[in-house]
Amino acid sequence: MSWSPDQELVLLVTGQQTLIMMTRDFEPITEKQIHQDEFGEGKFVALGWGKKETQFHGSEGKQAAHRKQTEVSPTSAWDDSRPRVTWRGDGQFVAVSAVCPETGARKVRVWNRELVLQSTSEPVSGLEQALSWKPSGNLIASTQEKPNRHDVVFLEKNGLLHGEFTLPFRKGQVKVNELLWNADSTILAIWLEDLKVENSNANSYVQLWTTGNYHWYLKQSLHFGSMEENRLVSLLWDRENPYRLHVLCQGWHYLSYDWHWTTDHGMGENSQHVANVAVIDGDKVLVTAFQYAVVPPPMCTYELQLRQAVNQVAFHTDPKHSGDMAVLDAYNKIHVYRYGQSTVNDPTVKFGAVGGNGFKAAVETPYLDKTYRVDVGGDNNEAMSPLGLRFLTWLPDDSFLVVGQGRDATQSVLHHLTAVSHVAEAEEEHLDLRLSVPVDGEVISLCCSPVTKTVALQLADRQILKYLWEAPTPVLEPWWTSNGSAVQFPYPCMQTSITRINGEEMILGLTDRCRFFVNGIEVASNITSFATYNEFLLVTTNSHTCQCFCLKNISVKDLQAGLSSAAAPNSETLRKVERGSRIITVVPQDTKVVLQMPRGNLETVHHRALVLAQVRKWLDRLMFREAFQCMRKLRINLNLLYDHNPKVFLENTETFIRQIDSVNYINLFFTELKEEDFTKSMYPSLNGSSNGQSCQHPVQKKVNLVCDVMRVAMEHIDPQKYCLSILTAHVKKSPPELEIALQKVHDLRENTTLDVNAVSAEEALKYLLFLVDVNELYDYSLGTYDFDLVVMVAEKSQKDPKEYLPFLNTLRKMETNYQRYTIDRHLKRYTKALGHLSKCGPEHFSEFLNLVKDQNQYCEALKLYPASTQEYKDISDAYGEYLIQKQLYEQAALIFARAGFFAKALDAFQNSGSWQQALCMASQLGYTKDKLSSLARSMAGKLVEQRKHAEAAILMEQYTQDYEEAVLLLLEGALWEEALRLIHKYGRLDILETNFKPAILEAQKSQLIFLDTQRTAFLRCKSRLQVVRELKEKACESRQDYEMPNCPELDLLSETSSVVTASDMNSKYSHSNSRISARSSKNRRKAERKRYSLKEGNPFEDMALLEVLGENVRAVETVKGEIHILLKQLVLFGYDEQAGALQRVLEEVLQLMETSIPEIWTPDLQQSSVNPVLGPNSTANSIMAAYQKKMMTPVVQDPELLIPPKLNKNLQWKLHLLQY
């Protein structure tokens, strides 16, 4: 009887060889005979591709076509001939294995839920009774006895064989009672028994097999012995926990095993044998040394062959001996393998993938040092509990820790074992029980840190205990955190590890549900695997990434935040990996991280964080060669060699060059140099600290500094060997020193010393052309004036000899200076060309002057001739004319005056308005008094046009002696006091009555009219501004709450719009402003002028009014000083009434403006100019608060409009005698 997985159906197999399918209420559905002549509904269809005799049979040849099919052998004698039933995991199909009455052999038939035959297995000779359908549904497992071996075979649903593996027993030694798959189809359990032996009971075995990379591994072998009470009665996998196995023995002894996956790898860093990973495969241990080679499973570097099946492997936790291994077999014997002390090859150690024919293995192999017998109890009852010793740990002092079962099922015992003295002629030694520590709870994991030498145990209740094994009396105590609380994981963790985070020792744990804990705190819930290495933590996630964190300067909260948030795409902490990847090991002192894919194959990645950390360590130790090779292989920017620590690099430049010792590598370093500091941009340090010290040459550029320092070092070491690198250093500088590089090539050509290692000029030039464009190099070579070098470069270019040879021949015929002038002019180096041409004599001066005029090289040309020469004067004359064309009259006049061209200087000074200098030039020219007077009168007229009445009056007084005209000019400019001085100086008192008094009275009337106009305009604008503000306030109150006043979306998109109010939603201005940004700058300025229009209804009318009011205040403030002087003149001549009226009007206007300013420029308006509501520092909350307080103010591009004008109260303008 067999129930379906969903418990809805039950299948009965009767003694009449029939199958009865019933419901869960035992109501029959259908009944069928087991033995059917038909194949089933899945019968193969013949496509008519010819007879078997005419088909291709591969390597077997044509004889295979005529070979008769062998007869199927009947079942074994021990087969009970009873049918076996197994269901597929989804309950849709059921397989029945029964003995065929005709052949006596077993056949497997597959039926569906309605008992309709689907398929019948092909004839399989020696097929046995065990039958189990893989829950995932793709294979059916059974066993087959072959002539020379015993196999587990797999059949597909269509009945065809699909793979097998061999059991590690001789033919006829054991029988297979049951095959059982666990719930997730990853483990196949096989229940075996020895065949009956006379006068003894049969041994029982349970083997656990897994597959990886298409290879089947025997992972665990449980030997139950031959005692009657230990005979297995039942074996069953748990339905809910796929890694829990239930075992029931004859003597009512029940065992429950919880399994989990672990990776056995070396944990040291100082040993030569690091990064070794061991894989259990039956009686073999497959060891792969990832330090030397990444060998994909099931291959390995070497294998350890033992006599019994292996159940556990433990690496030495001493970092100096991390490659040593302790192997625990199924009979509780520990085999110790060590490195280095034996010179004889161990026959139990064989090379794997690295030991092919013709290959010499460079990997050192271990040897079997000792075999220990473990005896932890005196009742010899360990056979009752196979695998009674678990969690084997090899401590640094060569003692062992194992966990055994306590007297109670919920208790464990921690055994501390030490080796006793060797007994002569004994094959195996004995491990003495140093101490047994009872543990109140079931130990589910044990880990030991090779760095801190701490041992931590995890109990079934998730409590963490620390074993103090180094104490005189080792004890167990709870693991306490720094704040005094005991550590307890929220869920049982399958993998645990000890590390230091921010200097504090902590325990890490990972559950089978991808939840990751640090000291009981859950930091992530998507971690599939993790590994610790030095100060780094590496994790793989469900999002198919591998992240790396530096634990030196990080807190648990920071780690939690880093795991929960996505890192930047270019961050060195994160990299993508293949789906389902898990970390196997990290190779110490290297950058390799070995990942295993779900299928079982391996992949090696070089995580950027580990690479940079290792490179930084190498650079700190001045191991430049190792760092360079790693950076070059893994494409790390070579600027890091310098940027990591500029001071150390510059101090050890010769060490760097000697270690690299390769011209190509040094050139590669030069070509990658950039001004950027890569420790701040591309490769910031993970722990936030940097070894880099600021460079001692802050003025000099980084590239130029490195090139110069390395060039000097290479020239000191071996200039001939590093010739190409020296050329690269010159070319890489900014600007490139191509002339020096070409000169070095020329020196190589001139050098006649015979040196085999020296670089030839041909080779150097060819390399230089690789760095620089050939046409650019040709121009530079021409600039060296070395025609042999020019020809050498030209020959390497694509230039036609007919182009450059005639040009070079023409140059050769010229005089040296003129030749160089021609070359410089051809290369457009006009400054040098002028220098060479100036040395060619006076016959070439006209050509010189023409070049100066064409290229405007006047300043450079003036430097080439003394000031006393005619050439200097001619150049100055041309320069002055050039400046006059540029309307730089004063500068032109200075040039003319310096060269002695006083007439031209006089005209230029006149045009520039420098009348003093013009009069000086007139004196130099010897002007007569009349001519000088005419000149002064002419210049005075121009000064009056420029409203410079005081200067014009000086000219008229001093150079024309026309005193009356001078006074009239001063009166015209309202310079009353100066005019009064001249009147009295020259005794022209008649002018007082004729001109002076009428002028001041007219000025008083003009000022009164001006003040009245300003007051009227001020009052009109003020009243209009009040009206506009009231209208806007009413409009704001009428708006809906969700509509934000003064800032519709259109205004936010406009570049130049400044103020948008509630009334402009339907206004044409708001629509036109959004298009202003696309206009030209001229139109934009025109639009801005229109924006502040005083037209009523304009949305910016309030801003225009503010602008006009501010101009009114500033205009009145400006005339206070003028009115003060006018008042004094009016009082002087007795016009007290007119003066009093003017002072009174000005005082009234100023008082009006002073009292109005706080009303116009309110405090809120002034505050918004400092902290605008809609400015860049605004937030949604601040804007809403301002809106609720009705503080929304116009947003303007001219915030100075919101600032009130200032009145200068320090100016004492009023006259006391006029106050009434």
PDB file of N, CA and C in Angstrom, residues 311-363:
ATOM      1  N   ASN A 311      34.033  10.769   6.829  1.00  0.00           N
ATOM      2  CA  ASN A 311      32.846  11.516   7.242  1.00  0.00           C
ATOM      3  C   ASN A 311      33.134  12.988   7.530  1.00  0.00           C
ATOM      4  N   GLN A 312      34.357  13.307   7.963  1.00  0.00           N
ATOM      5  CA  GLN A 312      34.670  14.696   8.278  1.00  0.00           C
ATOM      6  C   GLN A 312      36.130  14.990   7.934  1.00  0.00           C
ATOM      7  N   VAL A 313      36.379  16.269   7.581  1.00  0.00           N
ATOM      8  CA  VAL A 313      37.722  16.768   7.329  1.00  0.00           C
ATOM      9  C   VAL A 313      37.875  18.079   8.108  1.00  0.00           C
ATOM     10  N   ALA A 314      38.987  18.215   8.801  1.00  0.00           N
ATOM     11  CA  ALA A 314      39.262  19.444   9.555  1.00  0.00           C
ATOM     12  C   ALA A 314      40.659  19.922   9.220  1.00  0.00           C
ATOM     13  N   PHE A 315      40.787  21.199   8.860  1.00  0.00           N
ATOM     14  CA  PHE A 315      42.096  21.803   8.620  1.00  0.00           C
ATOM     15  C   PHE A 315      42.643  22.374   9.929  1.00  0.00           C
ATOM     16  N   HIS A 316      43.960  22.418   9.983  1.00  0.00           N
ATOM     17  CA  HIS A 316      44.622  22.953  11.162  1.00  0.00           C
ATOM     18  C   HIS A 316      44.291  24.440  11.290  1.00  0.00           C
ATOM     19  N   THR A 317      43.965  24.871  12.499  1.00  0.00           N
ATOM     20  CA  THR A 317      43.639  26.284  12.721  1.00  0.00           C
ATOM     21  C   THR A 317      44.854  27.129  13.043  1.00  0.00           C
ATOM     22  N   ASP A 318      46.038  26.513  13.089  1.00  0.00           N
ATOM     23  CA  ASP A 318      47.263  27.284  13.257  1.00  0.00           C
ATOM     24  C   ASP A 318      47.609  27.913  11.904  1.00  0.00           C
ATOM     25  N   PRO A 319      47.685  29.256  11.799  1.00  0.00           N
ATOM     26  CA  PRO A 319      47.937  29.877  10.492  1.00  0.00           C
ATOM     27  C   PRO A 319      49.224  29.419   9.832  1.00  0.00           C
ATOM     28  N   LYS A 320      50.208  28.970  10.605  1.00  0.00           N
ATOM     29  CA  LYS A 320      51.472  28.541  10.017  1.00  0.00           C
ATOM     30  C   LYS A 320      51.397  27.145   9.436  1.00  0.00           C
ATOM     31  N   HIS A 321      50.372  26.394   9.794  1.00  0.00           N
ATOM     32  CA  HIS A 321      50.217  25.029   9.280  1.00  0.00           C
ATOM     33  C   HIS A 321      48.797  24.844   8.758  1.00  0.00           C
ATOM     34  N   SER A 322      48.304  25.816   8.017  1.00  0.00           N
ATOM     35  CA  SER A 322      46.906  25.779   7.614  1.00  0.00           C
ATOM     36  C   SER A 322      46.614  24.713   6.570  1.00  0.00           C
ATOM     37  N   GLY A 323      47.639  24.142   5.932  1.00  0.00           N
ATOM     38  CA  GLY A 323      47.387  23.099   4.953  1.00  0.00           C
ATOM     39  C   GLY A 323      47.245  21.712   5.555  1.00  0.00           C
ATOM     40  N   ASP A 324      47.653  21.531   6.817  1.00  0.00           N
ATOM     41  CA  ASP A 324      47.562  20.209   7.458  1.00  0.00           C
ATOM     42  C   ASP A 324      46.095  19.847   7.669  1.00  0.00           C
ATOM     43  N   MET A 325      45.804  18.531   7.521  1.00  0.00           N
ATOM     44  CA  MET A 325      44.419  18.071   7.587  1.00  0.00           C
ATOM     45  C   MET A 325      44.281  16.911   8.563  1.00  0.00           C
ATOM     46  N   ALA A 326      43.138  16.875   9.218  1.00  0.00           N
ATOM     47  CA  ALA A 326      42.743  15.732  10.039  1.00  0.00           C
ATOM     48  C   ALA A 326      41.481  15.148   9.441  1.00  0.00           C
ATOM     49  N   VAL A 327      41.484  13.840   9.161  1.00  0.00           N
ATOM     50  CA  VAL A 327      40.369  13.174   8.482  1.00  0.00           C
ATOM     51  C   VAL A 327      39.752  12.172   9.445  1.00  0.00           C
ATOM     52  N   LEU A 328      38.453  12.297   9.685  1.00  0.00           N
ATOM     53  CA  LEU A 328      37.707  11.375  10.552  1.00  0.00           C
ATOM     54  C   LEU A 328      36.917  10.418   9.674  1.00  0.00           C
ATOM     55  N   ASP A 329      37.206   9.100   9.836  1.00  0.00           N
ATOM     56  CA  ASP A 329      36.519   8.132   8.988  1.00  0.00           C
ATOM     57  C   ASP A 329      35.291   7.573   9.701  1.00  0.00           C
ATOM     58  N   ALA A 330      34.645   6.617   9.053  1.00  0.00           N
ATOM     59  CA  ALA A 330      33.398   6.070   9.573  1.00  0.00           C
ATOM     60  C   ALA A 330      33.607   5.245  10.832  1.00  0.00           C
ATOM     61  N   TYR A 331      34.841   4.810  11.147  1.00  0.00           N
ATOM     62  CA  TYR A 331      35.131   4.020  12.339  1.00  0.00           C
ATOM     63  C   TYR A 331      35.757   4.881  13.434  1.00  0.00           C
ATOM     64  N   ASN A 332      35.540   6.196  13.373  1.00  0.00           N
ATOM     65  CA  ASN A 332      36.003   7.140  14.394  1.00  0.00           C
ATOM     66  C   ASN A 332      37.525   7.117  14.554  1.00  0.00           C
ATOM     67  N   LYS A 333      38.226   6.999  13.466  1.00  0.00           N
ATOM     68  CA  LYS A 333      39.682   7.103  13.468  1.00  0.00           C
ATOM     69  C   LYS A 333      40.068   8.416  12.794  1.00  0.00           C
ATOM     70  N   ILE A 334      41.057   9.086  13.369  1.00  0.00           N
ATOM     71  CA  ILE A 334      41.514  10.369  12.832  1.00  0.00           C
ATOM     72  C   ILE A 334      42.859  10.157  12.157  1.00  0.00           C
ATOM     73  N   HIS A 335      42.926  10.495  10.891  1.00  0.00           N
ATOM     74  CA  HIS A 335      44.151  10.374  10.095  1.00  0.00           C
ATOM     75  C   HIS A 335      44.708  11.786   9.899  1.00  0.00           C
ATOM     76  N   VAL A 336      45.932  11.986  10.344  1.00  0.00           N
ATOM     77  CA  VAL A 336      46.543  13.303  10.310  1.00  0.00           C
ATOM     78  C   VAL A 336      47.520  13.356   9.137  1.00  0.00           C
ATOM     79  N   TYR A 337      47.304  14.333   8.248  1.00  0.00           N
ATOM     80  CA  TYR A 337      48.187  14.561   7.095  1.00  0.00           C
ATOM     81  C   TYR A 337      48.893  15.898   7.304  1.00  0.00           C
ATOM     82  N   ARG A 338      50.221  15.861   7.168  1.00  0.00           N
ATOM     83  CA  ARG A 338      51.032  17.063   7.353  1.00  0.00           C
ATOM     84  C   ARG A 338      51.892  17.317   6.122  1.00  0.00           C
ATOM     85  N   TYR A 339      52.417  18.546   6.081  1.00  0.00           N
ATOM     86  CA  TYR A 339      53.295  18.963   4.991  1.00  0.00           C
ATOM     87  C   TYR A 339      54.729  19.074   5.477  1.00  0.00           C
ATOM     88  N   GLY A 340      55.650  18.763   4.580  1.00  0.00           N
ATOM     89  CA  GLY A 340      56.999  19.263   4.694  1.00  0.00           C
ATOM     90  C   GLY A 340      58.013  18.468   5.461  1.00  0.00           C
ATOM     91  N   GLN A 341      57.650  17.466   6.288  1.00  0.00           N
ATOM     92  CA  GLN A 341      58.655  16.826   7.131  1.00  0.00           C
ATOM     93  C   GLN A 341      59.110  15.474   6.577  1.00  0.00           C
ATOM     94  N   SER A 342      58.370  14.955   5.633  1.00  0.00           N
ATOM     95  CA  SER A 342      58.731  13.641   5.081  1.00  0.00           C
ATOM     96  C   SER A 342      59.266  13.803   3.672  1.00  0.00           C
ATOM     97  N   THR A 343      60.331  13.078   3.367  1.00  0.00           N
ATOM     98  CA  THR A 343      60.926  13.138   2.028  1.00  0.00           C
ATOM     99  C   THR A 343      60.458  11.992   1.145  1.00  0.00           C
ATOM    100  N   VAL A 344      59.714  11.054   1.695  1.00  0.00           N
ATOM    101  CA  VAL A 344      59.229   9.893   0.951  1.00  0.00           C
ATOM    102  C   VAL A 344      57.795  10.162   0.516  1.00  0.00           C
ATOM    103  N   ASN A 345      57.513   9.887  -0.755  1.00  0.00           N
ATOM    104  CA  ASN A 345      56.162  10.090  -1.246  1.00  0.00           C
ATOM    105  C   ASN A 345      55.204   9.113  -0.594  1.00  0.00           C
ATOM    106  N   ASP A 346      54.086   9.606  -0.131  1.00  0.00           N
ATOM    107  CA  ASP A 346      53.074   8.775   0.528  1.00  0.00           C
ATOM    108  C   ASP A 346      52.247   8.071  -0.539  1.00  0.00           C
ATOM    109  N   PRO A 347      52.151   6.739  -0.493  1.00  0.00           N
ATOM    110  CA  PRO A 347      51.354   6.025  -1.520  1.00  0.00           C
ATOM    111  C   PRO A 347      49.871   6.332  -1.426  1.00  0.00           C
ATOM    112  N   THR A 348      49.399   6.826  -0.276  1.00  0.00           N
ATOM    113  CA  THR A 348      47.977   7.140  -0.154  1.00  0.00           C
ATOM    114  C   THR A 348      47.627   8.484  -0.765  1.00  0.00           C
ATOM    115  N   VAL A 349      48.641   9.240  -1.216  1.00  0.00           N
ATOM    116  CA  VAL A 349      48.411  10.543  -1.824  1.00  0.00           C
ATOM    117  C   VAL A 349      48.733  10.446  -3.304  1.00  0.00           C
ATOM    118  N   LYS A 350      47.774  10.756  -4.145  1.00  0.00           N
ATOM    119  CA  LYS A 350      47.949  10.664  -5.594  1.00  0.00           C
ATOM    120  C   LYS A 350      47.556  11.985  -6.230  1.00  0.00           C
ATOM    121  N   PHE A 351      48.312  12.349  -7.265  1.00  0.00           N
ATOM    122  CA  PHE A 351      47.984  13.568  -7.996  1.00  0.00           C
ATOM    123  C   PHE A 351      46.705  13.366  -8.794  1.00  0.00           C
ATOM    124  N   GLY A 352      45.967  14.463  -8.935  1.00  0.00           N
ATOM    125  CA  GLY A 352      44.731  14.418  -9.702  1.00  0.00           C
ATOM    126  C   GLY A 352      44.930  15.026 -11.068  1.00  0.00           C
ATOM    127  N   ALA A 353      44.306  16.188 -11.292  1.00  0.00           N
ATOM    128  CA  ALA A 353      44.317  16.791 -12.618  1.00  0.00           C
ATOM    129  C   ALA A 353      45.678  17.330 -13.011  1.00  0.00           C
ATOM    130  N   VAL A 354      46.565  17.599 -12.038  1.00  0.00           N
ATOM    131  CA  VAL A 354      47.853  18.204 -12.378  1.00  0.00           C
ATOM    132  C   VAL A 354      48.929  17.172 -12.673  1.00  0.00           C
ATOM    133  N   GLY A 355      48.601  15.913 -12.584  1.00  0.00           N
ATOM    134  CA  GLY A 355      49.654  14.904 -12.720  1.00  0.00           C
ATOM    135  C   GLY A 355      49.630  14.158 -14.029  1.00  0.00           C
ATOM    136  N   GLY A 356      49.422  14.865 -15.157  1.00  0.00           N
ATOM    137  CA  GLY A 356      49.378  14.200 -16.452  1.00  0.00           C
ATOM    138  C   GLY A 356      50.751  13.793 -16.945  1.00  0.00           C
ATOM    139  N   ASN A 357      50.772  13.037 -18.023  1.00  0.00           N
ATOM    140  CA  ASN A 357      52.035  12.604 -18.615  1.00  0.00           C
ATOM    141  C   ASN A 357      52.786  13.802 -19.196  1.00  0.00           C
ATOM    142  N   GLY A 358      54.051  13.868 -18.888  1.00  0.00           N
ATOM    143  CA  GLY A 358      54.871  14.945 -19.413  1.00  0.00           C
ATOM    144  C   GLY A 358      54.800  16.224 -18.602  1.00  0.00           C
ATOM    145  N   PHE A 359      54.001  16.224 -17.542  1.00  0.00           N
ATOM    146  CA  PHE A 359      53.883  17.424 -16.705  1.00  0.00           C
ATOM    147  C   PHE A 359      54.576  17.171 -15.381  1.00  0.00           C
ATOM    148  N   LYS A 360      55.258  18.183 -14.921  1.00  0.00           N
ATOM    149  CA  LYS A 360      55.892  18.098 -13.616  1.00  0.00           C
ATOM    150  C   LYS A 360      55.092  18.933 -12.632  1.00  0.00           C
ATOM    151  N   ALA A 361      54.555  18.283 -11.628  1.00  0.00           N
ATOM    152  CA  ALA A 361      53.725  18.989 -10.656  1.00  0.00           C
ATOM    153  C   ALA A 361      54.597  19.777  -9.702  1.00  0.00           C
ATOM    154  N   ALA A 362      54.269  21.060  -9.573  1.00  0.00           N
ATOM    155  CA  ALA A 362      55.025  21.928  -8.664  1.00  0.00           C
ATOM    156  C   ALA A 362      54.361  22.041  -7.310  1.00  0.00           C
ATOM    157  N   VAL A 363      53.269  21.337  -7.116  1.00  0.00           N
ATOM    158  CA  VAL A 363      52.528  21.429  -5.868  1.00  0.00           C
ATOM    159  C   VAL A 363      53.061  20.402  -4.885  1.00  0.00           C
TER     160      VAL A 363
END
